[in-house]
mmCIF file of C-alpha atoms in Angstrom:
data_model
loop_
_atom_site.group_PDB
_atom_site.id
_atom_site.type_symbol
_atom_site.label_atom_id
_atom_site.label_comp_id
_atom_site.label_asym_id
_atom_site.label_seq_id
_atom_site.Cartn_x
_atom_site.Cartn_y
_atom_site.Cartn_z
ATOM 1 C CA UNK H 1 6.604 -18.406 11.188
ATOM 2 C CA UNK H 2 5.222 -15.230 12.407
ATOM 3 C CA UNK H 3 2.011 -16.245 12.708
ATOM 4 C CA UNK H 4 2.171 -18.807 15.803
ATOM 5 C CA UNK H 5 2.041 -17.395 18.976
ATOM 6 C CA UNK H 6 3.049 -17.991 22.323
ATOM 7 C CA UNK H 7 -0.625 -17.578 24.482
ATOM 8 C CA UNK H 8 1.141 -17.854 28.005
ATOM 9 C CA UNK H 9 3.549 -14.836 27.351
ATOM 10 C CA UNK H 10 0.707 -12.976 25.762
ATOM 11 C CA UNK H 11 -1.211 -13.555 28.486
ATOM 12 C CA UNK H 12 1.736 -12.460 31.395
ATOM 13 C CA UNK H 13 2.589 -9.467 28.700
ATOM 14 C CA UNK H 14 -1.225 -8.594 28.497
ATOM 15 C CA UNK H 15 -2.067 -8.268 32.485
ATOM 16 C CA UNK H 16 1.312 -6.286 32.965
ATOM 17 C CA UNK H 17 0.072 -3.698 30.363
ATOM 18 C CA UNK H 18 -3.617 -3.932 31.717
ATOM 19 C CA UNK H 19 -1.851 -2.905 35.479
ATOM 20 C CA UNK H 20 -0.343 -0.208 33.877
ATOM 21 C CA UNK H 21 -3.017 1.238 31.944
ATOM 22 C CA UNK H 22 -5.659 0.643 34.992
ATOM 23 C CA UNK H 23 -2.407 2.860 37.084
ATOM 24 C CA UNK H 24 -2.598 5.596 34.584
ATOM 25 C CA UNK H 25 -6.207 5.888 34.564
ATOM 26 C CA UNK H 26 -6.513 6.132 38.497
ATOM 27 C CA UNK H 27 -3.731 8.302 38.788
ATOM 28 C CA UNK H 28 -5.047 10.832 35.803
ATOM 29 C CA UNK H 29 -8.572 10.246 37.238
ATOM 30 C CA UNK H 30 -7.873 11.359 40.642
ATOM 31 C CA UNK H 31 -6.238 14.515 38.914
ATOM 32 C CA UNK H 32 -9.189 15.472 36.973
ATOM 33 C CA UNK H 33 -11.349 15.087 40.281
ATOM 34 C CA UNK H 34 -8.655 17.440 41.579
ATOM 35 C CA UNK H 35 -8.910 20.120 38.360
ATOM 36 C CA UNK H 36 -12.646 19.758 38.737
ATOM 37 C CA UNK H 37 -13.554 20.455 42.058
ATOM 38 C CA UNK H 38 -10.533 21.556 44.061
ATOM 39 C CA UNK H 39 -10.085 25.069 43.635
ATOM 40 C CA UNK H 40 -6.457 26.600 44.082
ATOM 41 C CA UNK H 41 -3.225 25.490 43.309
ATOM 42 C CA UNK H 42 -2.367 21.847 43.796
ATOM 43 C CA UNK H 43 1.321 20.836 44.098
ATOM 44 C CA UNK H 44 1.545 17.716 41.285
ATOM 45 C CA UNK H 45 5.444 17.439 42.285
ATOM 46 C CA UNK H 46 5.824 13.866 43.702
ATOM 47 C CA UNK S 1 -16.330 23.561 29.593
ATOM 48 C CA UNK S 2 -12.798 22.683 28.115
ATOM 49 C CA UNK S 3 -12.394 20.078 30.885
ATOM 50 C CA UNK S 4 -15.300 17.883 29.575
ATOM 51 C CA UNK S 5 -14.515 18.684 26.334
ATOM 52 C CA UNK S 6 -10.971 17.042 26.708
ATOM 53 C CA UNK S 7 -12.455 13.837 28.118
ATOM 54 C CA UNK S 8 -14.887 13.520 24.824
ATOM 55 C CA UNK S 9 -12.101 14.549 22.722
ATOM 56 C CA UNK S 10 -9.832 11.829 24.144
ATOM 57 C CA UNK S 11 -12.813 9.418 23.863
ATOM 58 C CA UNK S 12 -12.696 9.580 20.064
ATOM 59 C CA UNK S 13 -9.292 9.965 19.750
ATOM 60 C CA UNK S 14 -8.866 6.426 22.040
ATOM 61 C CA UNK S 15 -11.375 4.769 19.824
ATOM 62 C CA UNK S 16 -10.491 5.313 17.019
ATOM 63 C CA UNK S 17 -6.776 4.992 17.860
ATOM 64 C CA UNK S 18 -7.396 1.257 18.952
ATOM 65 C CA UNK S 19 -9.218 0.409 16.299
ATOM 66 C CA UNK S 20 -6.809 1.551 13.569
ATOM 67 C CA UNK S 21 -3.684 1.622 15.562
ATOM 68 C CA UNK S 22 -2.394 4.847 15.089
ATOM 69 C CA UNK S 23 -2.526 5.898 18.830
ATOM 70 C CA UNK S 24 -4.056 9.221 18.223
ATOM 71 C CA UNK S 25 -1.779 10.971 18.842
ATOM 72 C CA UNK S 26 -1.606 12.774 15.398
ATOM 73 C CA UNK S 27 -5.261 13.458 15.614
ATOM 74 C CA UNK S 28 -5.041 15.212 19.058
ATOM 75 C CA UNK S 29 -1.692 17.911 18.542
ATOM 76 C CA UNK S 30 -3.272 19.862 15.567
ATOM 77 C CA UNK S 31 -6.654 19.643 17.382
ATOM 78 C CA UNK S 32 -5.398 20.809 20.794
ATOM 79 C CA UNK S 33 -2.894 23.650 19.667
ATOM 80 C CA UNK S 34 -5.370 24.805 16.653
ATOM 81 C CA UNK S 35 -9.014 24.532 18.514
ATOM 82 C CA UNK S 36 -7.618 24.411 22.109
ATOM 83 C CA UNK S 37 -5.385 27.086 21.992
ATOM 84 C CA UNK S 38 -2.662 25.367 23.775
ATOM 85 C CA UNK S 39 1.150 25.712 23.279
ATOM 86 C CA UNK S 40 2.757 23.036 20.792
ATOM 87 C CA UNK S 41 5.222 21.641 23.066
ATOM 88 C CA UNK S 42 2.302 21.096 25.819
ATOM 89 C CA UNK S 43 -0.351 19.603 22.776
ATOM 90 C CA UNK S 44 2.609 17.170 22.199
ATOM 91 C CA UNK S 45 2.698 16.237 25.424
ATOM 92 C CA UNK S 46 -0.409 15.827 26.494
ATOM 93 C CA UNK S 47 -0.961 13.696 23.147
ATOM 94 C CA UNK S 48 1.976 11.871 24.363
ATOM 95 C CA UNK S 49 0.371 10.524 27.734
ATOM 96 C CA UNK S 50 -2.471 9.855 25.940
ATOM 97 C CA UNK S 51 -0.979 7.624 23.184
ATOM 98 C CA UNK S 52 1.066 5.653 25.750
ATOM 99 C CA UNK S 53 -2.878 5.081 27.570
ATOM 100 C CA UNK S 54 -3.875 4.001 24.203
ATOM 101 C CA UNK S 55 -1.485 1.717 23.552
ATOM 102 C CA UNK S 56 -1.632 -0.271 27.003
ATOM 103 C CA UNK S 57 -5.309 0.114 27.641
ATOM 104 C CA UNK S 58 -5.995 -1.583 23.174
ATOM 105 C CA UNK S 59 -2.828 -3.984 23.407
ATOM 106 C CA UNK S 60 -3.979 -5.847 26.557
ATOM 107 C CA UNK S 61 -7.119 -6.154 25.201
ATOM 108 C CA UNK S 62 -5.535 -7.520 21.576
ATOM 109 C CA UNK S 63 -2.453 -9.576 23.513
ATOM 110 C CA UNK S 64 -5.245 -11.313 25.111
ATOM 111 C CA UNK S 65 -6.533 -12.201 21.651
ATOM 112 C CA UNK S 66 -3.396 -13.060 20.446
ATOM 113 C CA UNK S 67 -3.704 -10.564 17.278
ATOM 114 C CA UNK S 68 -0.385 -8.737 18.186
ATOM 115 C CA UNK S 69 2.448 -10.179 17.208
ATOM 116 C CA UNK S 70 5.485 -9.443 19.602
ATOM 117 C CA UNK S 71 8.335 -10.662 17.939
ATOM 118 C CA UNK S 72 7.797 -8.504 14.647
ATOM 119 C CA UNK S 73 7.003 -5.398 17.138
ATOM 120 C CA UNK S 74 9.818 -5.774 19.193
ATOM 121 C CA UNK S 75 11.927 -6.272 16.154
ATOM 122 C CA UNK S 76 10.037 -3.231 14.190
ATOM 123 C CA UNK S 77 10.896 -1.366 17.701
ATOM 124 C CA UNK S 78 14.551 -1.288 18.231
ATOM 125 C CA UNK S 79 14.594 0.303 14.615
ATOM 126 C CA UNK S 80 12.026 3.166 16.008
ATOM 127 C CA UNK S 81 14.069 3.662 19.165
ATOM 128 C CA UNK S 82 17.380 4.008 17.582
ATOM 129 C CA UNK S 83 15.368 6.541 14.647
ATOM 130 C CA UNK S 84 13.915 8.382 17.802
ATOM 131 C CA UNK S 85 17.323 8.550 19.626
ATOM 132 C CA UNK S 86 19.183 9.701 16.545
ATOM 133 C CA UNK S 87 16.351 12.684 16.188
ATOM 134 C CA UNK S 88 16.796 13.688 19.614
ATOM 135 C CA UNK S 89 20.667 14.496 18.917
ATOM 136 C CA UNK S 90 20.746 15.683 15.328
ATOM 137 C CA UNK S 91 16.843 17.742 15.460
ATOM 138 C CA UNK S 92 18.660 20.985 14.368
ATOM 139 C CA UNK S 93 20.390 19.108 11.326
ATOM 140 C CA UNK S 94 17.207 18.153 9.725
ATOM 141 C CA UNK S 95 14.416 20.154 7.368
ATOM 142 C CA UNK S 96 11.270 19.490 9.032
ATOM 143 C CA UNK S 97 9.279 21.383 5.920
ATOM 144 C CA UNK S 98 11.563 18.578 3.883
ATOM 145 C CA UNK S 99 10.054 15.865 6.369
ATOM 146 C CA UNK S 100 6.449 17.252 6.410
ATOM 147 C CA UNK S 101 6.377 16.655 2.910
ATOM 148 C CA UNK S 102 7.423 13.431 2.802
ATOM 149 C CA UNK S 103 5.574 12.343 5.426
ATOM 150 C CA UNK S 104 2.560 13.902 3.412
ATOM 151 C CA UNK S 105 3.471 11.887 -0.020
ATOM 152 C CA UNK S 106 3.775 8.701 2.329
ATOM 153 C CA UNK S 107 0.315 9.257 3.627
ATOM 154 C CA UNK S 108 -0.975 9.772 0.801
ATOM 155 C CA UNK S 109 0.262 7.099 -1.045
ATOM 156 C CA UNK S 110 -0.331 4.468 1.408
ATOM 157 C CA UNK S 111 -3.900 6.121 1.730
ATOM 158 C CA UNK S 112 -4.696 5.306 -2.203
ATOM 159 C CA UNK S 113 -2.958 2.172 -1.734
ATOM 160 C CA UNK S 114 -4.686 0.361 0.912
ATOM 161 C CA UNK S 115 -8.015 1.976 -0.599
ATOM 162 C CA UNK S 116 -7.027 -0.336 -3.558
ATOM 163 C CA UNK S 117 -6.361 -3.435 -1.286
ATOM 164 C CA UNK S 118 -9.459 -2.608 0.896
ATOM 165 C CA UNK S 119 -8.264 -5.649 3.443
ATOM 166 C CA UNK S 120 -7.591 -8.232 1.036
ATOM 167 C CA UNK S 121 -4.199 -10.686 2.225
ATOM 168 C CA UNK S 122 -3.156 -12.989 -0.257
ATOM 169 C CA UNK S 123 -2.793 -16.045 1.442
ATOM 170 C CA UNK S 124 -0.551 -18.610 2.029
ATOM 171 C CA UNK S 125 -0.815 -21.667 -0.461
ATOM 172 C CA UNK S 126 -1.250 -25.207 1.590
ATOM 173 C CA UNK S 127 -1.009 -22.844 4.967
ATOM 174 C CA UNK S 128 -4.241 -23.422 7.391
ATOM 175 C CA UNK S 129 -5.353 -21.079 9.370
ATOM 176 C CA UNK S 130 -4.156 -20.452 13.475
ATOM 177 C CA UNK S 131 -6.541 -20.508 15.616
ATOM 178 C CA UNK S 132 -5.582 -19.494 19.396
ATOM 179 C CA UNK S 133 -8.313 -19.030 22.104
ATOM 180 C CA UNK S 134 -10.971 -18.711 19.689
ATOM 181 C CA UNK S 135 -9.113 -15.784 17.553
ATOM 182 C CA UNK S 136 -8.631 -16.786 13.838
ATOM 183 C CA UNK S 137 -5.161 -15.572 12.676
ATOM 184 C CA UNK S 138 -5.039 -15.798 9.109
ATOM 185 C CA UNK S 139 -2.265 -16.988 7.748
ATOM 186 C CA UNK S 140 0.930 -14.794 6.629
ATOM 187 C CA UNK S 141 4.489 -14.630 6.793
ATOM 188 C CA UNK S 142 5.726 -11.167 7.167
ATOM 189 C CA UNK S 143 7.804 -10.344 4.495
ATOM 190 C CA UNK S 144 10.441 -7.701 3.594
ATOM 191 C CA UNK S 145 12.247 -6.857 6.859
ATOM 192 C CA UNK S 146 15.186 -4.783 5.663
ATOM 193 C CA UNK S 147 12.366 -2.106 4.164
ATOM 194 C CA UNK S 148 10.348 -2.707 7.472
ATOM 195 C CA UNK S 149 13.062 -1.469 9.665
ATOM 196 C CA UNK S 150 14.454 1.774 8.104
ATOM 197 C CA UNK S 151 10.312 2.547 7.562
ATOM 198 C CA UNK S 152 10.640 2.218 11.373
ATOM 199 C CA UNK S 153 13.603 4.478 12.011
ATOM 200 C CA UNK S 154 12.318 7.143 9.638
ATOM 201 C CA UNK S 155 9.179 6.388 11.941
ATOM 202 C CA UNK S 156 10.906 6.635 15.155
ATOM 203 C CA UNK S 157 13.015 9.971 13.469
ATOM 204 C CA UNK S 158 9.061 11.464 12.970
ATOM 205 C CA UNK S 159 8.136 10.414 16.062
ATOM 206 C CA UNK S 160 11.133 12.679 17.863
ATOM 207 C CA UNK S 161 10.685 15.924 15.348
ATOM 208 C CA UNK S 162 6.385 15.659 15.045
ATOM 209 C CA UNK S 163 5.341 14.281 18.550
ATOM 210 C CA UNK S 164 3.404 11.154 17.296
ATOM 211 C CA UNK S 165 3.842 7.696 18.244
ATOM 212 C CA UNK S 166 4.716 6.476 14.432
ATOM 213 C CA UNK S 167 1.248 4.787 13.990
ATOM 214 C CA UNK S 168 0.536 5.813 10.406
ATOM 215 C CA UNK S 169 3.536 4.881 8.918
ATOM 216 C CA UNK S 170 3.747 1.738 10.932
ATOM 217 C CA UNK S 171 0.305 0.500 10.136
ATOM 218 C CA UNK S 172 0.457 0.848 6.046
ATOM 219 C CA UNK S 173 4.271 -0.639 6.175
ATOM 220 C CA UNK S 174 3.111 -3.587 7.599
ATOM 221 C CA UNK S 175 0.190 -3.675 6.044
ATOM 222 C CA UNK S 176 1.496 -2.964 2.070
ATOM 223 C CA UNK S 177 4.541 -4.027 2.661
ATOM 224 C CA UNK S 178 5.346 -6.478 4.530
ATOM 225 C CA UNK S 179 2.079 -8.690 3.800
ATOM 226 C CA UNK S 180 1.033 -8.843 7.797
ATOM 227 C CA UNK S 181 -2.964 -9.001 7.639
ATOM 228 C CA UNK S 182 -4.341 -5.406 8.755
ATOM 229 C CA UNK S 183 -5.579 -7.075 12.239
ATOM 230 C CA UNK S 184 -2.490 -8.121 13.336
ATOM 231 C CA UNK S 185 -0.715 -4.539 11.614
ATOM 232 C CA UNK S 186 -3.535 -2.773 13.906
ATOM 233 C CA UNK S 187 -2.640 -4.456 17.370
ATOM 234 C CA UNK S 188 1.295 -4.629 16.324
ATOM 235 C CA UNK S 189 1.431 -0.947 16.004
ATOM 236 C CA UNK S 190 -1.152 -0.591 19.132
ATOM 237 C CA UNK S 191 1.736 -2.718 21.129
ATOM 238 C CA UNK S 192 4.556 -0.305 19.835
ATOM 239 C CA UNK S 193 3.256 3.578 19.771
ATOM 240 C CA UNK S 194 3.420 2.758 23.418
ATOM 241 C CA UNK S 195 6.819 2.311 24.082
ATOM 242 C CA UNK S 196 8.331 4.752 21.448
ATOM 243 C CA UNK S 197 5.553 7.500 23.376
ATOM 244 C CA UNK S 198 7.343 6.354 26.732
ATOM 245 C CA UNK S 199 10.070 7.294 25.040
ATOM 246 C CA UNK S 200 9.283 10.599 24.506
ATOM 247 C CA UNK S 201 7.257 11.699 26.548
ATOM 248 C CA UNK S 202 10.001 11.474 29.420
ATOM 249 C CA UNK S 203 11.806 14.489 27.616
ATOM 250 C CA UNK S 204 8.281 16.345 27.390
ATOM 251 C CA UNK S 205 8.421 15.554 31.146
ATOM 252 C CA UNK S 206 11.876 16.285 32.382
ATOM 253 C CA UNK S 207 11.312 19.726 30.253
ATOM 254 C CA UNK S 208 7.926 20.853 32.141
ATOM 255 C CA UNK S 209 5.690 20.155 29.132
ATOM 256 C CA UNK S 210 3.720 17.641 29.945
ATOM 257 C CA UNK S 211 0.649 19.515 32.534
ATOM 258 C CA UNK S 212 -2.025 17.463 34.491
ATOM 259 C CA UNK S 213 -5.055 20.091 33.841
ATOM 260 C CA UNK S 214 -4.804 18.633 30.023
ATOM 261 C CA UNK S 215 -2.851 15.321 30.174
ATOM 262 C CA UNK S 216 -5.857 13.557 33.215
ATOM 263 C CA UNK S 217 -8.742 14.729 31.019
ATOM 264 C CA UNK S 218 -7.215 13.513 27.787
ATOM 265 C CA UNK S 219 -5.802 10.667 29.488
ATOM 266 C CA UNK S 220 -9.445 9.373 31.349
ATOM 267 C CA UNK S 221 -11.378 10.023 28.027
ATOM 268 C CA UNK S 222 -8.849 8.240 25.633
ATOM 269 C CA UNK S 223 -8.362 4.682 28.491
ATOM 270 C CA UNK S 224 -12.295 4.535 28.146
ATOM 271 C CA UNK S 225 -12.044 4.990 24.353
ATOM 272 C CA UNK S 226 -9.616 2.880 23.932
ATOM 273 C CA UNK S 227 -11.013 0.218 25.886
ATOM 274 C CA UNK S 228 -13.952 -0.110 23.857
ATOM 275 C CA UNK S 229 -12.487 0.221 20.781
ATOM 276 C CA UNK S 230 -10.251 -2.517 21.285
ATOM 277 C CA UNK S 231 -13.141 -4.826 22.513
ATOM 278 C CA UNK S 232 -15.348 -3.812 19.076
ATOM 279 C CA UNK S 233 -12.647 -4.377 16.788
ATOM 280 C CA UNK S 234 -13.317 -8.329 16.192
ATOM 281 C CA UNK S 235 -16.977 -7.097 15.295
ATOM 282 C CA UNK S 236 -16.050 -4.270 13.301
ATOM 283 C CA UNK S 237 -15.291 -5.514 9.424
ATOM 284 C CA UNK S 238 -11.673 -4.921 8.192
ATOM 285 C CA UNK S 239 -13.521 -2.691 5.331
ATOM 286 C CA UNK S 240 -14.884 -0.283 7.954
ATOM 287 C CA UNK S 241 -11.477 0.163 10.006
ATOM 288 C CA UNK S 242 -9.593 0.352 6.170
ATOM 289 C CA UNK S 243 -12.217 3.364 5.836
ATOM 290 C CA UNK S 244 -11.419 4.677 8.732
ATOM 291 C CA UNK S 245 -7.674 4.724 8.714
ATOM 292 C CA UNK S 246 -7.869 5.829 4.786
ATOM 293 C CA UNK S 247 -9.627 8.812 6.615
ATOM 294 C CA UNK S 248 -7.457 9.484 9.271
ATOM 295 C CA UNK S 249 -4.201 9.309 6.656
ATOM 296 C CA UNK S 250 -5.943 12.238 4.007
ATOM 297 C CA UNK S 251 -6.824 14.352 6.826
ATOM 298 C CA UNK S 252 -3.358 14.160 8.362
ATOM 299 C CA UNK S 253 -1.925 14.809 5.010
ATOM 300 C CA UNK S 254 -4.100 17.467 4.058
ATOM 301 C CA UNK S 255 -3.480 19.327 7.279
ATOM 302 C CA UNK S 256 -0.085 18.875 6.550
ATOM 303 C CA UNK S 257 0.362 20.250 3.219
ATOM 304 C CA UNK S 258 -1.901 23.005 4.183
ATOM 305 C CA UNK S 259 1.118 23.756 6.815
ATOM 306 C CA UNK S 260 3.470 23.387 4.669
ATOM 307 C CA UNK S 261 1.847 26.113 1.965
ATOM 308 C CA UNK S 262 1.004 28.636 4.829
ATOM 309 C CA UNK S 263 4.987 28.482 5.057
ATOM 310 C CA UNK S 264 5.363 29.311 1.640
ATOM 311 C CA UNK S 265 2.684 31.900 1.336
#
């Protein structure tokens, strides 16, 4: 049955995505902050 | 100006994506190339990072209410990655006006269908309902995997040749086809744009197409969007997000048979 789940791996699954998405956001804030109010070219090669 | 306006239109885009789980990704390409003004390849892109924010900001939200269902993504998924794969190799082999139109009959279909289910699952006789952690899971047994899978490699194929994460063909499959209730289709798909995105998006990448001055704004507005619309989507009835994803499925169609007959014309 599809329909029973597993809550622990759900849970383990859902905070690695969460770390990943918070990651993202950080990283794409800080270059917005960057486009916004640093003027000139920024290297973005890591 | 267009800075600001990319955070807003990512805001939407994330919103609505979680709550119907189609990613976005098919709303934001036309928009950015038509009413942006930017280069395909870069719209894709940037759509790209944005439906792989989408899809882990909504499915830790919906993994935490146990609506996704990982075994029937995973399994939905290796069909989408080999479909994607295959695309990458043999893109110059295939009609994309051919595809386009298909794609647009799909949509449509699926549209007028689900507009006739309007959320309704026929239950499972004698089956009680799951409840995990508070979330109500109604009962259903996901049927019809054979047609599940190659609707996920023709997804995965579109994916590779359109730049979308497969969402709207994902969603109604599931949905019509395979009997899985339209929460659990919703945060399934949410779970798997993600990873065939990822997917992607690292060719976008490793050919210079994916830039930071439109992927961060896109990418801030749509984690915020997403956020919340994952966190509204138990209060939200299933009538309102069928609405909304009927919607989303006739404009992508129309905009795709109107590209289809500016070819012809």
């Amino acid at each position: 049955m599809s329909q029973v789940r597993e809550p622990e791996f759900d849970r383990i699954v859902a905070w690695v995505l969460r770390i990943g998405a918070f990651g993202c956001f950080f990283i794409m804030l800080a270059g917005l902050i960057d486009g916004l109010f640093v003027h000139g070219h920024t290297p973005v090669d890591i | 100006v267009v800075t600001v306006l990319l955070v807003i239109l990512g805001f939407f885009a994330g919103f609505l994506g979680a709550l119907t789980g189609i990613g976005g990704g098919v709303l934001l390409t036309p928009i950015l190339a038509l009413h942006f003004g930017i280069p395909i390849r870069q719209a894709i892109g940037a759509s790209l990072v944005a439906v792989i924010t989408t899809s882990a900001a909504s499915s830790s939200v919906h993994l935490q209410r146990h609506t996704t269902d990982i075994r029937l993504g995973m399994t939905l998924e290796l069909a989408t990655a080999f479909g994607a794969a295959v695309t990458a190799y043999l893109v110059g082999y295939f009609n994309r006006n051919a595809l386009e139109g298909l794609f647009a009959g799909f949509l449509l279909y699926s549209a007028i269908t689900i507009l006739s289910k309007r959320g309704k699952v026929k239950p499972l006789e004698d089956e009680s309902v799951l409840i995990v952690d508070e979330t109500v899971i109604p009962p259903y047994e996901p049927k019809r995997y054979p047609l599940g899978l190659a609707a996920s490699l023709v997804a995965g194929a579109l994916s590779g040749l359109l730049g979308i994460g497969g969402g709207p063909i994902k969603v109604p499959v599931m949905y019509i086809f395979m009997n899985v209730p339209l929460m659990v289709a919703t945060a399934t798909s949410n779970f798997m744009i993600g990873v065939t995105a990822a997917a992607s998006a690292i060719v976008y990448y490793r050919r210079g197409d994916i830039l930071v001055q439109y992927a961060a704004p896109l990418a801030v507005g749509v984690f915020l969007g997403s956020l919340l619309g994952a966190r509204m989507a138990p209060r939200i009835h299933t009538k309102v997000v069928v609405y909304l994803l009927v919607g989303v499925m006739f404009y992508l169609a129309g905009h795709l048979i109107l590209h289809l007959l500016r070819g012809w014309l």
